[in-house]
């Protein structure tokens, strides 16, 4: 994955390896230059936050993904790390994901299960607080399952549909 | 509906109250209304039909429109809403119409009970010049100053120079109609006088529709001390001690505490009595705040009186054990205050931090977006007065203050520790906030030792954040979060935080005629 930290222009590239639920750095570089890191990461007991270990020290990271960015709170300080992959910021528009970005109502479903869609194609319209939100396909593929029907209420973060490659 | 027991013998009993406000203060007031056995009526406009305060209302009325002028700031629309819902009384909260004497008058004329001071008291105190004159008459000390009344097309400089010679440099230019730092300029030397006057007058015209500017001596190294007073309609007036709001950024309060670390028993008594004199001079009723500047040699000067409930009222509630909104309801029903001055005590120390949607790292620009995560801790001595919840959108339509984090502890240092703990356990994702900024202030020696003076933050305060995770750690965390498939939320609005396309570039939240000082 390629990332940049807010207000900085460096591009980081990160590759993590997994060993029985613990992630460690396989490859880490900043603007192409390799960096060493002994940081290892595992899920907290509740599976909703991360435990970040660096040597003897362990801290908790509370994270939320908003669009292409992870908001990360560590020891009371909040940081934003954004995906640096070329295509993610190019449109500048709402990039669709497959979970509800806000609590609201499904007002329209534009695709059927089994249908093939291309990346960026509108799939569903949500409405909340008088604002419409278009859910678009994050990648090309086939609609596997649609979890809601028109008129149904969704909570923030609910899975709306799934796409297979 | 039955009048609650505590109101049975009241001269002007009521059973339902419309709260002409939104956000945390509407929630605060609606909760108190329920607790007092009354019916609370909430209002909203087209833009906030899903706002949190409506969850605390027994009845809800929609005031059609998107702009504040035809909704939250429309006395006609609000009185109409109150009548249509059969409300007996109106509580204005702070901001919006709370300090509009005409609104108070219209409420009373339409036969409703106004939960606030008499319109004349609002009128006198709402104008800096008339407030000052009435304070001089009441022998309340005022800062040396002079008002400038420039006719259309007239050169302001002769008048300005004369006033400046009278009060001396450095001086402060203030909007006569203003508050909250709008139209306020410090002038350190004569050659900047014209330029700063023009800026102040322009700002004052934009914010308040009145460019009249007032010149006063600028006290440097002074503290902002305000006295909470309470008056009933039977002539009883008490003060509920002071709050220290010296920690301001560009005249906007950030951290407030009670009692003040600069106070002593004798000074408190003298300032308390001056505040009571100020209130008596305008036949005050209900909750009010008399603001003073306290110089380094303990001279104090009347600044202004806020004729409403104050944002920072919780710190007074925590040290006195009183509920100011309950008291407002009681006074509005025509009953006497239940306590006398001798029964007002101080227990422990209380501090409040205002949580703003703003980004300290880019000059405190407002931050907008959807609140994807908002977590605050609980525990003894912790009070969170919040107006937002996860899923809510922070927009430029309303004020950027999201919540107040308030603590109470036996002494000042424990209160500082407790507030730091609360801030460190507060998680806000989706908009930028001043959480770190507040923590840094709390950690400085000067704040911990004795508090600060009003120019502390503007006098070259520099961030010195330490103990930050490295960028490498952050990007590893981001990758890991993706890999573990942790919570994914998507903002429907543009969460690229800072606004630059707003009509008011300087202050996109400049939608109210007054900021909350």
Tab-separated table of N, CA, C and O in Angstrom, chain B residues 181-231:
chain	number	residue	atom	x	y	z
B	181	UNK	N	-15.059	39.448	19.850
B	181	UNK	CA	-13.830	39.752	19.129
B	181	UNK	C	-14.031	40.323	17.741
B	181	UNK	O	-13.081	40.709	17.076
B	182	UNK	N	-15.284	40.363	17.265
B	182	UNK	CA	-15.535	40.936	15.948
B	182	UNK	C	-15.434	42.456	16.024
B	182	UNK	O	-16.009	43.074	16.910
B	183	UNK	N	-14.738	43.033	15.075
B	183	UNK	CA	-14.590	44.480	15.057
B	183	UNK	C	-13.726	44.989	16.183
B	183	UNK	O	-13.880	46.113	16.637
B	184	UNK	N	-12.813	44.151	16.647
B	184	UNK	CA	-11.957	44.550	17.759
B	184	UNK	C	-10.509	44.594	17.284
B	184	UNK	O	-10.018	43.645	16.694
B	185	UNK	N	-9.827	45.718	17.489
B	185	UNK	CA	-8.452	45.877	17.029
B	185	UNK	C	-7.610	46.548	18.091
B	185	UNK	O	-8.017	47.554	18.657
B	186	UNK	N	-6.430	45.997	18.321
B	186	UNK	CA	-5.494	46.637	19.238
B	186	UNK	C	-4.617	47.588	18.430
B	186	UNK	O	-4.206	47.267	17.314
B	187	UNK	N	-4.347	48.768	18.966
B	187	UNK	CA	-3.475	49.728	18.296
B	187	UNK	C	-2.340	50.076	19.243
B	187	UNK	O	-2.567	50.548	20.355
B	188	UNK	N	-1.097	49.815	18.781
B	188	UNK	CA	0.036	50.020	19.673
B	188	UNK	C	0.662	51.393	19.488
B	188	UNK	O	1.275	51.927	20.392
B	189	UNK	N	0.537	51.968	18.267
B	189	UNK	CA	1.147	53.284	18.056
B	189	UNK	C	0.288	54.131	17.125
B	189	UNK	O	-0.491	53.606	16.333
B	190	UNK	N	0.448	55.470	17.231
B	190	UNK	CA	-0.436	56.409	16.528
B	190	UNK	C	-0.516	56.190	15.019
B	190	UNK	O	-1.591	56.314	14.436
B	191	UNK	N	0.589	55.803	14.370
B	191	UNK	CA	0.531	55.755	12.906
B	191	UNK	C	-0.379	54.639	12.381
B	191	UNK	O	-0.765	54.654	11.222
B	192	UNK	N	-0.716	53.683	13.222
B	192	UNK	CA	-1.595	52.594	12.785
B	192	UNK	C	-3.068	52.889	13.054
B	192	UNK	O	-3.946	52.097	12.726
B	193	UNK	N	-3.314	54.043	13.667
B	193	UNK	CA	-4.657	54.343	14.141
B	193	UNK	C	-5.706	54.326	13.028
B	193	UNK	O	-6.733	53.666	13.132
B	194	UNK	N	-5.392	55.034	11.924
B	194	UNK	CA	-6.384	55.126	10.851
B	194	UNK	C	-6.662	53.763	10.223
B	194	UNK	O	-7.807	53.355	10.059
B	195	UNK	N	-5.587	53.044	9.933
B	195	UNK	CA	-5.737	51.753	9.288
B	195	UNK	C	-6.563	50.791	10.150
B	195	UNK	O	-7.481	50.132	9.671
B	196	UNK	N	-6.233	50.730	11.409
B	196	UNK	CA	-6.938	49.803	12.300
B	196	UNK	C	-8.383	50.255	12.522
B	196	UNK	O	-9.284	49.436	12.671
B	197	UNK	N	-8.585	51.557	12.551
B	197	UNK	CA	-9.952	52.059	12.713
B	197	UNK	C	-10.808	51.603	11.534
B	197	UNK	O	-11.923	51.125	11.698
B	198	UNK	N	-10.238	51.761	10.334
B	198	UNK	CA	-11.004	51.384	9.145
B	198	UNK	C	-11.325	49.892	9.146
B	198	UNK	O	-12.441	49.489	8.825
B	199	UNK	N	-10.344	49.091	9.552
B	199	UNK	CA	-10.574	47.641	9.614
B	199	UNK	C	-11.649	47.312	10.643
B	199	UNK	O	-12.565	46.521	10.386
B	200	UNK	N	-11.556	47.936	11.808
B	200	UNK	CA	-12.518	47.657	12.881
B	200	UNK	C	-13.923	48.065	12.460
B	200	UNK	O	-14.893	47.332	12.664
B	201	UNK	N	-14.010	49.240	11.834
B	201	UNK	CA	-15.316	49.755	11.434
B	201	UNK	C	-15.940	48.872	10.348
B	201	UNK	O	-17.130	48.573	10.366
B	202	UNK	N	-15.080	48.418	9.428
B	202	UNK	CA	-15.550	47.542	8.352
B	202	UNK	C	-16.061	46.218	8.919
B	202	UNK	O	-17.142	45.751	8.596
B	203	UNK	N	-15.280	45.639	9.809
B	203	UNK	CA	-15.682	44.371	10.434
B	203	UNK	C	-16.969	44.533	11.222
B	203	UNK	O	-17.844	43.680	11.206
B	204	UNK	N	-17.055	45.656	11.935
B	204	UNK	CA	-18.239	45.910	12.751
B	204	UNK	C	-19.468	46.045	11.862
B	204	UNK	O	-20.533	45.515	12.178
B	205	UNK	N	-19.301	46.713	10.727
B	205	UNK	CA	-20.435	46.875	9.808
B	205	UNK	C	-20.864	45.516	9.259
B	205	UNK	O	-22.055	45.203	9.207
B	206	UNK	N	-19.866	44.703	8.891
B	206	UNK	CA	-20.180	43.382	8.321
B	206	UNK	C	-20.860	42.485	9.347
B	206	UNK	O	-21.805	41.775	9.034
B	207	UNK	N	-20.370	42.519	10.582
B	207	UNK	CA	-20.872	41.573	11.575
B	207	UNK	C	-22.157	42.043	12.242
B	207	UNK	O	-23.018	41.245	12.571
B	208	UNK	N	-22.285	43.326	12.467
B	208	UNK	CA	-23.413	43.801	13.285
B	208	UNK	C	-24.278	44.844	12.577
B	208	UNK	O	-25.229	45.351	13.145
B	209	UNK	N	-23.891	45.228	11.364
B	209	UNK	CA	-24.644	46.239	10.649
B	209	UNK	C	-24.522	47.619	11.269
B	209	UNK	O	-25.353	48.496	11.047
B	210	UNK	N	-23.498	47.818	12.066
B	210	UNK	CA	-23.298	49.102	12.738
B	210	UNK	C	-21.800	49.317	12.884
B	210	UNK	O	-21.123	48.573	13.580
B	211	UNK	N	-21.278	50.310	12.184
B	211	UNK	CA	-19.834	50.522	12.159
B	211	UNK	C	-19.311	51.407	13.274
B	211	UNK	O	-18.133	51.780	13.260
B	212	UNK	N	-20.159	51.748	14.251
B	212	UNK	CA	-19.709	52.628	15.327
B	212	UNK	C	-18.605	51.961	16.144
B	212	UNK	O	-18.725	50.808	16.542
B	213	UNK	N	-17.537	52.713	16.344
B	213	UNK	CA	-16.377	52.151	17.034
B	213	UNK	C	-16.123	52.925	18.310
B	213	UNK	O	-16.399	54.116	18.422
B	214	UNK	N	-15.592	52.201	19.263
B	214	UNK	CA	-15.394	52.722	20.578
B	214	UNK	C	-13.910	52.559	20.916
B	214	UNK	O	-13.305	51.550	20.584
B	215	UNK	N	-13.304	53.592	21.521
B	215	UNK	CA	-11.868	53.552	21.816
B	215	UNK	C	-11.677	53.380	23.313
B	215	UNK	O	-12.240	54.137	24.104
B	216	UNK	N	-10.906	52.386	23.719
B	216	UNK	CA	-10.620	52.299	25.144
B	216	UNK	C	-9.188	51.889	25.396
B	216	UNK	O	-8.501	51.348	24.528
B	217	UNK	N	-8.733	52.173	26.585
B	217	UNK	CA	-7.380	51.858	26.983
B	217	UNK	C	-7.212	50.335	27.010
B	217	UNK	O	-8.091	49.618	27.472
B	218	UNK	N	-6.105	49.843	26.441
B	218	UNK	CA	-5.878	48.393	26.397
B	218	UNK	C	-5.056	47.977	27.612
B	218	UNK	O	-3.928	48.418	27.801
B	219	UNK	N	-5.666	47.131	28.425
B	219	UNK	CA	-4.961	46.639	29.601
B	219	UNK	C	-4.203	45.397	29.188
B	219	UNK	O	-4.806	44.412	28.783
B	220	UNK	N	-2.889	45.431	29.256
B	220	UNK	CA	-2.157	44.215	28.926
B	220	UNK	C	-1.868	43.479	30.228
B	220	UNK	O	-1.795	44.078	31.293
B	221	UNK	N	-1.728	42.186	30.109
B	221	UNK	CA	-1.462	41.382	31.295
B	221	UNK	C	-2.655	41.311	32.232
B	221	UNK	O	-2.509	41.052	33.420
B	222	UNK	N	-3.853	41.540	31.688
B	222	UNK	CA	-5.048	41.483	32.534
B	222	UNK	C	-5.722	40.123	32.400
B	222	UNK	O	-5.488	39.400	31.437
B	223	UNK	N	-6.541	39.806	33.368
B	223	UNK	CA	-7.322	38.585	33.301
B	223	UNK	C	-8.769	38.916	33.004
B	223	UNK	O	-9.265	39.963	33.408
B	224	UNK	N	-9.410	37.967	32.331
B	224	UNK	CA	-10.839	38.092	32.086
B	224	UNK	C	-11.555	37.338	33.205
B	224	UNK	O	-11.525	36.111	33.251
B	225	UNK	N	-12.160	38.096	34.106
B	225	UNK	CA	-12.886	37.478	35.212
B	225	UNK	C	-14.348	37.878	35.073
B	225	UNK	O	-14.663	39.055	34.899
B	226	UNK	N	-15.233	36.901	35.134
B	226	UNK	CA	-16.646	37.247	35.042
B	226	UNK	C	-17.384	36.715	36.262
B	226	UNK	O	-17.035	35.667	36.807
B	227	UNK	N	-18.373	37.470	36.679
B	227	UNK	CA	-19.155	37.092	37.848
B	227	UNK	C	-20.540	36.656	37.380
B	227	UNK	O	-21.216	37.380	36.643
B	228	UNK	N	-20.931	35.457	37.779
B	228	UNK	CA	-22.286	34.969	37.491
B	228	UNK	C	-23.230	35.584	38.514
B	228	UNK	O	-22.987	35.476	39.714
B	229	UNK	N	-24.261	36.231	38.046
B	229	UNK	CA	-25.240	36.737	39.007
B	229	UNK	C	-26.603	36.102	38.728
B	229	UNK	O	-26.858	35.541	37.646
B	230	UNK	N	-27.459	36.150	39.726
B	230	UNK	CA	-28.822	35.648	39.587
B	230	UNK	C	-29.760	36.580	40.330
B	230	UNK	O	-29.490	36.949	41.462
B	231	UNK	N	-30.829	36.979	39.663
B	231	UNK	CA	-31.780	37.899	40.288
B	231	UNK	C	-33.190	37.373	40.103
B	231	UNK	O	-33.503	36.761	39.079
